[in-house]
CSV table of C-alpha atoms and ligand atoms in Angstrom, one decimal:
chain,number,residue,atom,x,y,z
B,485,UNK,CA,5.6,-0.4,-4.5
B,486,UNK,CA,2.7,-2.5,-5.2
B,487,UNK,CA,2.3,-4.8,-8.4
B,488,UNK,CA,-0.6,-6.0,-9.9
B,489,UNK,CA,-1.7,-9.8,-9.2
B,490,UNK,CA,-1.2,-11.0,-13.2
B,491,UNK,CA,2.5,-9.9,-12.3
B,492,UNK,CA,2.9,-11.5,-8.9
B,493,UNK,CA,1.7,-14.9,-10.1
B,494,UNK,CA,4.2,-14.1,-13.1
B,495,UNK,CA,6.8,-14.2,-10.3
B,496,UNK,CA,5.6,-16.9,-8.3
B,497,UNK,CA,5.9,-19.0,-11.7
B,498,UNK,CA,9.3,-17.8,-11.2
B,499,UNK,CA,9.9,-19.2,-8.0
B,500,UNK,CA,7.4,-23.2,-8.4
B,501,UNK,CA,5.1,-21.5,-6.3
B,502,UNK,CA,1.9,-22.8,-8.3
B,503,UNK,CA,-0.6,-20.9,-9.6
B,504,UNK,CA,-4.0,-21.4,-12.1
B,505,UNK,CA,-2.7,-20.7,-15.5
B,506,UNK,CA,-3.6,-17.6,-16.7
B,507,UNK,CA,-2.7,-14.1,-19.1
B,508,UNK,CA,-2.9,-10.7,-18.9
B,509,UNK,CA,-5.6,-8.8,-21.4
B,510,UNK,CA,-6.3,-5.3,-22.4
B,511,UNK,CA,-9.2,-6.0,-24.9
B,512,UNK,CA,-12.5,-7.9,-25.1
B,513,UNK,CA,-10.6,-10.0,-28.5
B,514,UNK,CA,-7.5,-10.2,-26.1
B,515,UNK,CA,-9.2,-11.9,-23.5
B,516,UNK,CA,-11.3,-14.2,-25.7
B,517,UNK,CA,-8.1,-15.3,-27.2
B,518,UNK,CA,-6.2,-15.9,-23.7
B,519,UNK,CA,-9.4,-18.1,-22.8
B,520,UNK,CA,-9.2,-19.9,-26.3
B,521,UNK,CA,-5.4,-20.6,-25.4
B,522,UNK,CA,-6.0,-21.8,-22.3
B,523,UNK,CA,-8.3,-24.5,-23.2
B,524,UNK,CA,-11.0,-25.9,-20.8
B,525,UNK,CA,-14.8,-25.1,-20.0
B,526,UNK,CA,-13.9,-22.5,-17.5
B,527,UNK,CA,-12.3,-19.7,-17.3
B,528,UNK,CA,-12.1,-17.0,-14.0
B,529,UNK,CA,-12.2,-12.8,-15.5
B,530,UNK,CA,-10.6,-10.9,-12.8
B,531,UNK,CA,-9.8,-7.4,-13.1
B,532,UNK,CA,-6.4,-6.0,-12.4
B,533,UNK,CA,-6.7,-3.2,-10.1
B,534,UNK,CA,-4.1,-2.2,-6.7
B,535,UNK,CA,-6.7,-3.3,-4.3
B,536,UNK,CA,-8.2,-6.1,-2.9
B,537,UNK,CA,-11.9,-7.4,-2.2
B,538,UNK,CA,-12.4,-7.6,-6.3
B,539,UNK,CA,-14.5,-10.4,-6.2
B,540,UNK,CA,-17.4,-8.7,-3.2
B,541,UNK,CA,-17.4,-5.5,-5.9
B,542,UNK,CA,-18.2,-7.1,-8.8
B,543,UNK,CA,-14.5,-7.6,-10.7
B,544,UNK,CA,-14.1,-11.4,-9.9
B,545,UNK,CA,-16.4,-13.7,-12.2
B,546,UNK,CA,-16.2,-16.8,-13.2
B,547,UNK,CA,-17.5,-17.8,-17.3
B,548,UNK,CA,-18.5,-21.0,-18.7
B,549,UNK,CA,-18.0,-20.6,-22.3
B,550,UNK,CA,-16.0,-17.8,-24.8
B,551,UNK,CA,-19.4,-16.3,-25.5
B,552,UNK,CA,-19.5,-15.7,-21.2
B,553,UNK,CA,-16.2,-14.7,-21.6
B,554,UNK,CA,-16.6,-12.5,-23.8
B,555,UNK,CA,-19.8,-10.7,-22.5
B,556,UNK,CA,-18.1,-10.8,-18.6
B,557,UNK,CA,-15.0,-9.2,-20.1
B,558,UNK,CA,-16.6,-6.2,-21.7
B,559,UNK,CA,-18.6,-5.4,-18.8
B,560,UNK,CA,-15.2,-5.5,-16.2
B,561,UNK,CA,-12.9,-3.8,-18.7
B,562,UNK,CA,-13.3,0.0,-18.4
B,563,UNK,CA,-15.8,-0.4,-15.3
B,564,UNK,CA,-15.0,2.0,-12.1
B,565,UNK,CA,-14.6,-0.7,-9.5
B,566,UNK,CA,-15.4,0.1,-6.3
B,567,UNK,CA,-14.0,-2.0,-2.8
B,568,UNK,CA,-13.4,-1.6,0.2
B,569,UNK,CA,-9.9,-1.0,-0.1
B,570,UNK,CA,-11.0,1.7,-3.4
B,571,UNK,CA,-12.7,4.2,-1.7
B,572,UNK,CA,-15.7,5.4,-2.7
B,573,UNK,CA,-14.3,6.6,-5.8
B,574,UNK,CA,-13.5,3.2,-7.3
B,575,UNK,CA,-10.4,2.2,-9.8
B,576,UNK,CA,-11.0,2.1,-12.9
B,577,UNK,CA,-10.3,-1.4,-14.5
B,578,UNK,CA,-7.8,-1.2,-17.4
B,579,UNK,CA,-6.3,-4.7,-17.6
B,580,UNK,CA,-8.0,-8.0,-16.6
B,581,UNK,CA,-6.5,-11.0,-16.3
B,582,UNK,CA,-8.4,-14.6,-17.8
B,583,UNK,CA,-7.6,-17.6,-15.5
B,584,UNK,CA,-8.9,-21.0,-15.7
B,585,UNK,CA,-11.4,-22.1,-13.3
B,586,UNK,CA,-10.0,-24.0,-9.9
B,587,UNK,CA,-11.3,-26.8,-8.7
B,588,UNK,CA,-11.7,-25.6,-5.0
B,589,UNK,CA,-12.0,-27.9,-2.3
B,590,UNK,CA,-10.7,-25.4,0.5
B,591,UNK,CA,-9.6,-21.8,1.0
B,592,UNK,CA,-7.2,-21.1,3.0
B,593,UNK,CA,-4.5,-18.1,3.6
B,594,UNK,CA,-1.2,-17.4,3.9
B,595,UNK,CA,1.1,-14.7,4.2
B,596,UNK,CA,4.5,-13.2,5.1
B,597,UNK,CA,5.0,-10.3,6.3
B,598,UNK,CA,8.1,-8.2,8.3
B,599,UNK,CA,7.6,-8.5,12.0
B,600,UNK,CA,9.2,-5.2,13.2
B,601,UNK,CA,9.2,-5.9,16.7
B,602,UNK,CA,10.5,-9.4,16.5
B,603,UNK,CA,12.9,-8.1,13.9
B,604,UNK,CA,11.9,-11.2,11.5
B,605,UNK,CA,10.1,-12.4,8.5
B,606,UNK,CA,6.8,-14.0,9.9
B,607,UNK,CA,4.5,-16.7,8.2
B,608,UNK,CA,1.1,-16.3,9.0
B,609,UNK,CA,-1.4,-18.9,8.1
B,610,UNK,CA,-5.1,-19.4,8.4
B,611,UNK,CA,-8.1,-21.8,7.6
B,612,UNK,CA,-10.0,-18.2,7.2
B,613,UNK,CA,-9.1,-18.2,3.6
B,614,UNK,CA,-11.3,-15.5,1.6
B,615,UNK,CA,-11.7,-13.6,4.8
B,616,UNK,CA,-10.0,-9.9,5.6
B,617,UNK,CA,-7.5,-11.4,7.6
B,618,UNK,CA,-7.4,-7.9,9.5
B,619,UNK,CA,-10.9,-8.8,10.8
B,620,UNK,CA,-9.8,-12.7,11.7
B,621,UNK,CA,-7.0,-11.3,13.4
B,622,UNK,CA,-9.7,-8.7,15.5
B,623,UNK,CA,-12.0,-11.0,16.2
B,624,UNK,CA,-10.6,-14.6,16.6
B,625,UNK,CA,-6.4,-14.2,16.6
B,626,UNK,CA,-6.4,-17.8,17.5
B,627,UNK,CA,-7.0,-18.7,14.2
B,628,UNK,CA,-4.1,-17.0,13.0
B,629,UNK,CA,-1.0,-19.6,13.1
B,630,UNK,CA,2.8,-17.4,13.1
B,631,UNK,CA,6.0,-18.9,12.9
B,632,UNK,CA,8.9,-16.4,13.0
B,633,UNK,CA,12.0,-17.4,10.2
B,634,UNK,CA,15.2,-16.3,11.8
B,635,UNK,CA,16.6,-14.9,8.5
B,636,UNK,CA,20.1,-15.8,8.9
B,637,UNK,CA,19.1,-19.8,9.3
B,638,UNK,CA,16.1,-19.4,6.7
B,639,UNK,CA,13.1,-21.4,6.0
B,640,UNK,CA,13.5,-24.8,7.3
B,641,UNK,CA,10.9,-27.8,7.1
B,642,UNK,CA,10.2,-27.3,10.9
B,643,UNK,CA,8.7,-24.4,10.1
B,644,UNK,CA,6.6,-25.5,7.6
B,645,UNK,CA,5.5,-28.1,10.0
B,646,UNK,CA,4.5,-26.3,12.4
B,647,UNK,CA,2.4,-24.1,10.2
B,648,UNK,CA,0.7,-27.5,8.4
B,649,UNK,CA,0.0,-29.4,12.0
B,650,UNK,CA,-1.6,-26.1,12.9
B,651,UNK,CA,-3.7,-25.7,10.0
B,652,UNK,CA,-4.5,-29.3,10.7
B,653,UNK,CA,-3.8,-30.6,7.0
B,654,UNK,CA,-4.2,-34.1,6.2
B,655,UNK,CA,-0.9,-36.4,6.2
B,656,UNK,CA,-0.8,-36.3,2.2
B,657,UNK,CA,-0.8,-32.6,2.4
B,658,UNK,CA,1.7,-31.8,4.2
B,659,UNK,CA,4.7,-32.0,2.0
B,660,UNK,CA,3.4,-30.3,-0.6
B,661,UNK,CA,2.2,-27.0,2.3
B,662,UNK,CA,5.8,-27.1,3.2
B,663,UNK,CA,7.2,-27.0,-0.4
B,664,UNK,CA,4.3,-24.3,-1.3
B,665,UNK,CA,5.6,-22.0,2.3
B,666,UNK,CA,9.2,-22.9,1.7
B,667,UNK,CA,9.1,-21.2,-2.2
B,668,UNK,CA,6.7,-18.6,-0.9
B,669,UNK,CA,9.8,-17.8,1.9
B,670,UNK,CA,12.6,-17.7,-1.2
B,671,UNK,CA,10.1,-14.7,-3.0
B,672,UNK,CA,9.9,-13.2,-0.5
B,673,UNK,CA,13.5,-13.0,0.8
B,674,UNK,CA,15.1,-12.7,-2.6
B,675,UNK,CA,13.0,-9.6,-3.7
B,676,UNK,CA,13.5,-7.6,-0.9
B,677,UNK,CA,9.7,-7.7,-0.5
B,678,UNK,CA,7.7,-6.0,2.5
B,679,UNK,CA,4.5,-8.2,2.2
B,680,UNK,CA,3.1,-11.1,0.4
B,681,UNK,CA,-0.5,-12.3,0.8
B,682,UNK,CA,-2.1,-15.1,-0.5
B,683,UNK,CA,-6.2,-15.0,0.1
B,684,UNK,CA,-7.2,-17.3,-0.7
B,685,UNK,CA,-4.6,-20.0,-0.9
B,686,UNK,CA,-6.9,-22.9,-2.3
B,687,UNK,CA,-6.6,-27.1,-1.8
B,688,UNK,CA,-7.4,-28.7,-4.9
B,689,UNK,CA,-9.3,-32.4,-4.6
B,690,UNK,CA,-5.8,-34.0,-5.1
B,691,UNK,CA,-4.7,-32.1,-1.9
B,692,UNK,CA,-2.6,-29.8,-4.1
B,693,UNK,CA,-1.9,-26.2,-3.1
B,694,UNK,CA,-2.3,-23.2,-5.4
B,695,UNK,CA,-2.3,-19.4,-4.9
B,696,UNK,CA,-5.4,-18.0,-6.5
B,697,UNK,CA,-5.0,-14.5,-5.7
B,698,UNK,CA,-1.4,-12.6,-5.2
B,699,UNK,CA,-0.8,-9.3,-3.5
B,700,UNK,CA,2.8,-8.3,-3.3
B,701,UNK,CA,4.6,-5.2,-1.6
B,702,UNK,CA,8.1,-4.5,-2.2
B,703,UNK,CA,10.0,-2.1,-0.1
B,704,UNK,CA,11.0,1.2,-2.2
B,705,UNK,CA,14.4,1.6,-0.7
B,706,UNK,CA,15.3,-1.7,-2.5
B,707,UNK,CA,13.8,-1.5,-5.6
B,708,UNK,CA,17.5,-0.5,-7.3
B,709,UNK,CA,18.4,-3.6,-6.7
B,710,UNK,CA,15.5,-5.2,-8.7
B,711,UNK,CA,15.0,-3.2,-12.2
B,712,UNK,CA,12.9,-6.2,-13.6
B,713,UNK,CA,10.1,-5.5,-10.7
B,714,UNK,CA,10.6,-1.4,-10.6
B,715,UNK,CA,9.7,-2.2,-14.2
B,716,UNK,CA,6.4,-3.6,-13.4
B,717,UNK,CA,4.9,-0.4,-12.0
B,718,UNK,CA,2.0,0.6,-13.0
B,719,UNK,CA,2.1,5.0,-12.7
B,720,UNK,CA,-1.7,4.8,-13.4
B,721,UNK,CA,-2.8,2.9,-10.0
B,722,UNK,CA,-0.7,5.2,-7.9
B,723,UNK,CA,-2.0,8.5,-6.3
B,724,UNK,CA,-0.6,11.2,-8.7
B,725,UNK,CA,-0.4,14.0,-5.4
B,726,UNK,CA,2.2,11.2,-4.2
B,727,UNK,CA,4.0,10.6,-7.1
B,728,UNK,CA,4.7,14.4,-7.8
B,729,UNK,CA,5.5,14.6,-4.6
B,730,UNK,CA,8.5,12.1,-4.5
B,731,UNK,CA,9.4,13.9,-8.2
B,732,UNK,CA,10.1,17.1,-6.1
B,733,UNK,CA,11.7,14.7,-3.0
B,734,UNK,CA,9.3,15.1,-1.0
B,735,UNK,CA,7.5,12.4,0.7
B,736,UNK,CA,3.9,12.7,0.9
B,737,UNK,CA,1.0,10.5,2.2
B,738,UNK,CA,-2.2,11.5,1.5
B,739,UNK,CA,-4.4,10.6,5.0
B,740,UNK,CA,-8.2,11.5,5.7
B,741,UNK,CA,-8.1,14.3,8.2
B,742,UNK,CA,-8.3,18.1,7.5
B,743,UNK,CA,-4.8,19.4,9.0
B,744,UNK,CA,-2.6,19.9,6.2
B,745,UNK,CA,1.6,18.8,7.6
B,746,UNK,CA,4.4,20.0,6.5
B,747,UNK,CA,7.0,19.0,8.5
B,748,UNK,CA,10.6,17.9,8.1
B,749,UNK,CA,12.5,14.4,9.1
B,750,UNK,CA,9.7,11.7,9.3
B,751,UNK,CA,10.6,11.2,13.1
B,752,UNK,CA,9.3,14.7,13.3
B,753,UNK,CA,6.3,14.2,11.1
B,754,UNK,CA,5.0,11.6,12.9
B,755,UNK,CA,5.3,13.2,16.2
B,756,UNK,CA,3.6,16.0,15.0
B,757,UNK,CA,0.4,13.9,13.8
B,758,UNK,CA,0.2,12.3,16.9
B,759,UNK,CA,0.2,15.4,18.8
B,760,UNK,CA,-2.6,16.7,16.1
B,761,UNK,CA,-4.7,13.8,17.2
B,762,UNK,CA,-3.7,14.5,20.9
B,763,UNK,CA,-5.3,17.9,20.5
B,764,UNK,CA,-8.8,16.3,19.0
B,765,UNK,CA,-8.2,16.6,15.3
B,766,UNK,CA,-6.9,14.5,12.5
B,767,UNK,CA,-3.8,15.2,10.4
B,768,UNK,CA,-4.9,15.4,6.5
B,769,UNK,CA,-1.8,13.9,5.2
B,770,UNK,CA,2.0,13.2,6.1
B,771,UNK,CA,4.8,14.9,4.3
B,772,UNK,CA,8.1,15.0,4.9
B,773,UNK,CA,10.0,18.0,2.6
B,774,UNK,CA,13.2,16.4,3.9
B,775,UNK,CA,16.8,18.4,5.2
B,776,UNK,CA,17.3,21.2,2.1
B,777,UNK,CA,13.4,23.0,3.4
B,778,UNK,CA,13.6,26.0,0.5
B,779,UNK,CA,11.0,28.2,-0.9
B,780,UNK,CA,10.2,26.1,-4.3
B,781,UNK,CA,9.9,22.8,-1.7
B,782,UNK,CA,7.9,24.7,0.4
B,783,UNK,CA,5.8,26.0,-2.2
B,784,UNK,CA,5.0,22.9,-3.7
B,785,UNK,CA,4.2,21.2,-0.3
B,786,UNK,CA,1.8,23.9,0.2
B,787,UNK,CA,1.0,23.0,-3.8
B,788,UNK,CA,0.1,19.7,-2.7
B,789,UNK,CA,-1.6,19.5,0.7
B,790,UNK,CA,-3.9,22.3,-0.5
B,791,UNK,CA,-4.9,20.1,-3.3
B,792,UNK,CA,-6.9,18.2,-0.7
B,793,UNK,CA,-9.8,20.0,-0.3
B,794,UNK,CA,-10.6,18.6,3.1
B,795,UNK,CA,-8.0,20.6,4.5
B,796,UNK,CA,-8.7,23.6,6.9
B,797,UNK,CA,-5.7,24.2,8.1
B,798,UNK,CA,-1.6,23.4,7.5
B,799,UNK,CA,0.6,23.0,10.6
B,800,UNK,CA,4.4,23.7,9.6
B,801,UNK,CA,7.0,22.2,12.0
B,802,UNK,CA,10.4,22.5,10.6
B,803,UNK,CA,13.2,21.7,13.0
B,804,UNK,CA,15.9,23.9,11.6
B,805,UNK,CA,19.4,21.9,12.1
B,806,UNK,CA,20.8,21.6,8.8
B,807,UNK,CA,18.5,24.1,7.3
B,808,UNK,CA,18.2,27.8,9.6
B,809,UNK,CA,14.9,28.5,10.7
B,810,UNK,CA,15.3,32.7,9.4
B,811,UNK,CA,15.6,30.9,5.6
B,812,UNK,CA,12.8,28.7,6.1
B,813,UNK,CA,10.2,31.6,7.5
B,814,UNK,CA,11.5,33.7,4.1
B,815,UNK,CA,11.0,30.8,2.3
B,816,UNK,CA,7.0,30.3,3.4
B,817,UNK,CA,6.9,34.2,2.8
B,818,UNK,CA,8.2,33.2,-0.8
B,819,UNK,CA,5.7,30.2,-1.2
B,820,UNK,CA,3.0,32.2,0.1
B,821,UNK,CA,3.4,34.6,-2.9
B,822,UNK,CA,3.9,31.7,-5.5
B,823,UNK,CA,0.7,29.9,-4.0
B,824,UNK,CA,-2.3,30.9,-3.1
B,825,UNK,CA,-2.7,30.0,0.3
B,826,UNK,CA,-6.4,30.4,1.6
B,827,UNK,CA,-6.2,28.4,4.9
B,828,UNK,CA,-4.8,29.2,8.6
B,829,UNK,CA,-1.1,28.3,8.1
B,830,UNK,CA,0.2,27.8,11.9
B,831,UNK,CA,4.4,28.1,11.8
B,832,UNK,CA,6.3,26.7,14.1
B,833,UNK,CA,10.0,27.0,14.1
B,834,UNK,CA,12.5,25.8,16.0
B,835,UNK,CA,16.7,25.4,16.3
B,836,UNK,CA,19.2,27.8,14.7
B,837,UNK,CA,17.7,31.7,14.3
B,838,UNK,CA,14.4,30.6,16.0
B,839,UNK,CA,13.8,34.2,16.8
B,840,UNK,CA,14.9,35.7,13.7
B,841,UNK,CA,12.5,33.7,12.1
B,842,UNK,CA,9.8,34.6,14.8
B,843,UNK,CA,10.7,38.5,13.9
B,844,UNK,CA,10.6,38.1,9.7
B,845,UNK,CA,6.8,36.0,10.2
B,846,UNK,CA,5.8,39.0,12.6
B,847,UNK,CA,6.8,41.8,10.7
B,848,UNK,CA,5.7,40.1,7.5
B,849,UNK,CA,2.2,40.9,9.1
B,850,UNK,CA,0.0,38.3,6.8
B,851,UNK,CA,-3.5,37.8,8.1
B,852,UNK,CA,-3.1,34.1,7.6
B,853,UNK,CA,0.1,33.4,9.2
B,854,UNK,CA,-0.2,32.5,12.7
B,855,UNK,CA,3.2,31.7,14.6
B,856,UNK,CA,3.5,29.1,17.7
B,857,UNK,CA,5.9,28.9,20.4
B,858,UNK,CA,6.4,25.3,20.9
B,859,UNK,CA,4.8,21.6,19.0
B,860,UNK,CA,1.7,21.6,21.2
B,861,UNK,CA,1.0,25.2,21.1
B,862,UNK,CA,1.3,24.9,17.0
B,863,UNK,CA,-0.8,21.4,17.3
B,864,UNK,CA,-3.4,23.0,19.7
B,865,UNK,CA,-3.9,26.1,17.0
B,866,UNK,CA,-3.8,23.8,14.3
B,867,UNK,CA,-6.5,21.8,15.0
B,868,UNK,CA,-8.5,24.9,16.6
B,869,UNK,CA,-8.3,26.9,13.3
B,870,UNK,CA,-9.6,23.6,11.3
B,871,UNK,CA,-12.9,23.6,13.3
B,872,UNK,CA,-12.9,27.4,12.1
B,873,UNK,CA,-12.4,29.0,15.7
B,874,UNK,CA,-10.3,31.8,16.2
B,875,UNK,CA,-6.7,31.4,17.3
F,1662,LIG,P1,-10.2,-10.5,-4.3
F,1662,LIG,O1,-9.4,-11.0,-3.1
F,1662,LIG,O2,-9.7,-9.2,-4.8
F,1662,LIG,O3,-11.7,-10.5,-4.1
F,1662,LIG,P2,-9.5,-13.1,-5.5
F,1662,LIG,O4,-8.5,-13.3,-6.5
F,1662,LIG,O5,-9.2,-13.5,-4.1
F,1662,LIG,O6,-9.9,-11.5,-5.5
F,1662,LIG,O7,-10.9,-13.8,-6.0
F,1662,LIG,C1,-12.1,-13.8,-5.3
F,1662,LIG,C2,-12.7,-15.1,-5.2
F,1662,LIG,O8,-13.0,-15.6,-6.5
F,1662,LIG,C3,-11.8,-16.2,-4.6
F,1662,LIG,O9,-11.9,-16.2,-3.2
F,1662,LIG,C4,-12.3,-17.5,-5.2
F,1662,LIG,O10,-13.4,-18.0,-4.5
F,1662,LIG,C5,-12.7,-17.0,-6.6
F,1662,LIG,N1,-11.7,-17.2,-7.6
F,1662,LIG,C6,-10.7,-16.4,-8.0
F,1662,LIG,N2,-9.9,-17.0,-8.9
F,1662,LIG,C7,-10.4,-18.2,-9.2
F,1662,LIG,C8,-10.1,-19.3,-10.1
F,1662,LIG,N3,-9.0,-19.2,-10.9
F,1662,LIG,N4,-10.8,-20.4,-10.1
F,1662,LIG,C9,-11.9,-20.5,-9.3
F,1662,LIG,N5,-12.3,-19.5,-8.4
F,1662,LIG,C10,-11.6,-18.4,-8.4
F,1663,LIG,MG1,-8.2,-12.4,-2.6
């Protein structure tokens, strides 16, 4: 789950990781009045959206009085913004939150993330602050400095040293960088979260440390453990083919290719869009209808992957262990009549009554319905009937 950078600064605040002062607005008057509380002659207008690169598309702007305020928060609130992270289709900007201006002497990032292969937390740090750090990390990795934080001894100073002597930071500085790191480390850690980023992370003149922007990630599977962040979701920033989805238990990611998935156990679903890609085509989303495969979760799977109208196609691989593959083929014989299914559907079915299943698809006789023998046999059709050739 992703939060909204008004809210991760809210628990930063939390936590004495410093940030600008700011609030949250949902009206022009708000937002005047959050500029009037704040004081000062400058005041940053950043709209609240789940995606980054704001400030290159326009939602990032800086005002010098309340009348600037006022004009800049009109024009932000209710715009579509569009980013790279957006899509073409933009956000639309329903919140915007009304900072006070930085003074920036540097721009830096940093960032922790879970290292998977290394089985650790990792701090990554950068003097490319501002920057994609995807694209630093392409084209010059050597300006990425990572330090690994066995979790069991935590976040000590060494590694904060060895983060600040390798951002080359001033003597002065580098007791507050290892304070800043260290409190970053504790949000991260006690929230059970999967990513933090902080582009940029700006010096002030004093050779202070403050996170100006805040993107957080938490990981889903602990969220029951946090009610206080599940409360901060924002339904309206998520896809709504995703969240129905995981209404009906199914997991679905929407992806950019044009073979539908269905596919159960997410071991088996990826497997199945690598061997999609293997065969020269690109899976149009992932979905995962889980262990209990019936008609109604069938049905809505199809439901949902046809929604996408770039798909051609929809590969079904259902391993039938728990579930038996004769229940699963009468089940898409089902869903086939509760949905209407206008592309290729290529079955492939495997495990306990694999041939029964075989025999009720082929005497079911539906033009549409095309049965494979084995994963790259189904992958191979798959992709074949996307390109509309005959399989
Ligand atoms: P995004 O990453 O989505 O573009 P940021 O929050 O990083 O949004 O803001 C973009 C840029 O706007 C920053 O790199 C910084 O230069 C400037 N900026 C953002 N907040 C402030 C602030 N409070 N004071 C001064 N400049 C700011
Ligand atoms: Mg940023």
């Amino acid at each position: 789950m992703n939060i909204h950078e008004y809210q991760a600064k809210e628990i930063f605040q939390k936590y004495n990781v410093p940030t600008p002062r700011g609030y949250v607005a949902h009206s022009v008057e708000e937002a005047v009045s959050n500029a009037e509380k704040l004081g000062g002659s400058i005041w940053v207008v950043k709209a609240q959206i789940h995606a980054g690169g704001r400030g290159l598309g326009g939602g990032v702007k800086l005002a010098r009085s309340l009348e600037e305020v006022k004009t800049l928060s009109s024009e932000i609130l209710g715009m579509t913004l569009v980013t790279h992270q957006t899509g073409p289709e933009g956000k639309l900007v329903q919140k915007i939150y009304i900072e006070e201006g930085v003074d920036i002497a540097d721009e830096l990032y940093l960032g922790v993330v879970l290292d998977r292969a290394q089985e650790m937390p990792v701090i990554m740090a950068s003097l490319e602050g501002g920057m994609e750090i995807e694209n630093v990390a392409h084209d010059s990795p050597e300006k990425i400095i990572k330090v690994a934080v066995d979790p069991s001894i935590g976040f000590q100073p060494f590694h904060g040293r060895a983060l600040a002597f390798g951002l080359g930071l001033q003597k002065e500085e580098i007791n507050n960088f290892i304070k800043f790191a260290s409190a970053l480390y504790t949000v991260y850690m006690e929230n059970d979260v999967e990513m933090i980023e902080i582009n940029p992370l700006v010096k002030t003149k004093s050779g202070n440390f403050v996170a100006l922007d805040g993107k957080v990630g938490f990981d889903d599977n602990a969220l029951y453990r946090h009610p206080e962040i599940e409360a901060m979701r924002d339904l309206s920033e998520e896809n709504p083919a995703e969240r129905e989805a995981s209404n009906f238990g199914l997991s679905y990611v929407k992806l950019d290719g044009n073979v539908g998935c269905m596919v159960n156990g997410a071991g088996l679903a990826m497997g199945t869009m690598d061997t999609i890609n293997y065969m020269g085509g690109f899976p149009a989303n992932f979905l995962d209808v889980g262990g209990g495969a019936n008609a109604q979760t069938v049905a809505k799977g199809f439901e949902i992957i046809l929604r996408d109208p770039n798909v051609k196609s929809i590969f079904v691989n259902i391993f039938g262990g728990i579930v038996r593959c004769d229940r699963i083929a009468n089940g898409i014989l089902e869903a086939t009549k509760l949905v209407d299914v206008h592309v290729p559907v290529i079955v492939r079915l495997d495990g306990t009554n694999a041939p029964e299943a075989a025999e009720i698809l082929r005497n079911a006789n539906i033009k549409n319905i095309i049965t494979a023998t084995d994963l790259g046999d189904g992958a191979r059709k798959a992709v074949a009937a996307a390109k509309g050739e005959l399989v």
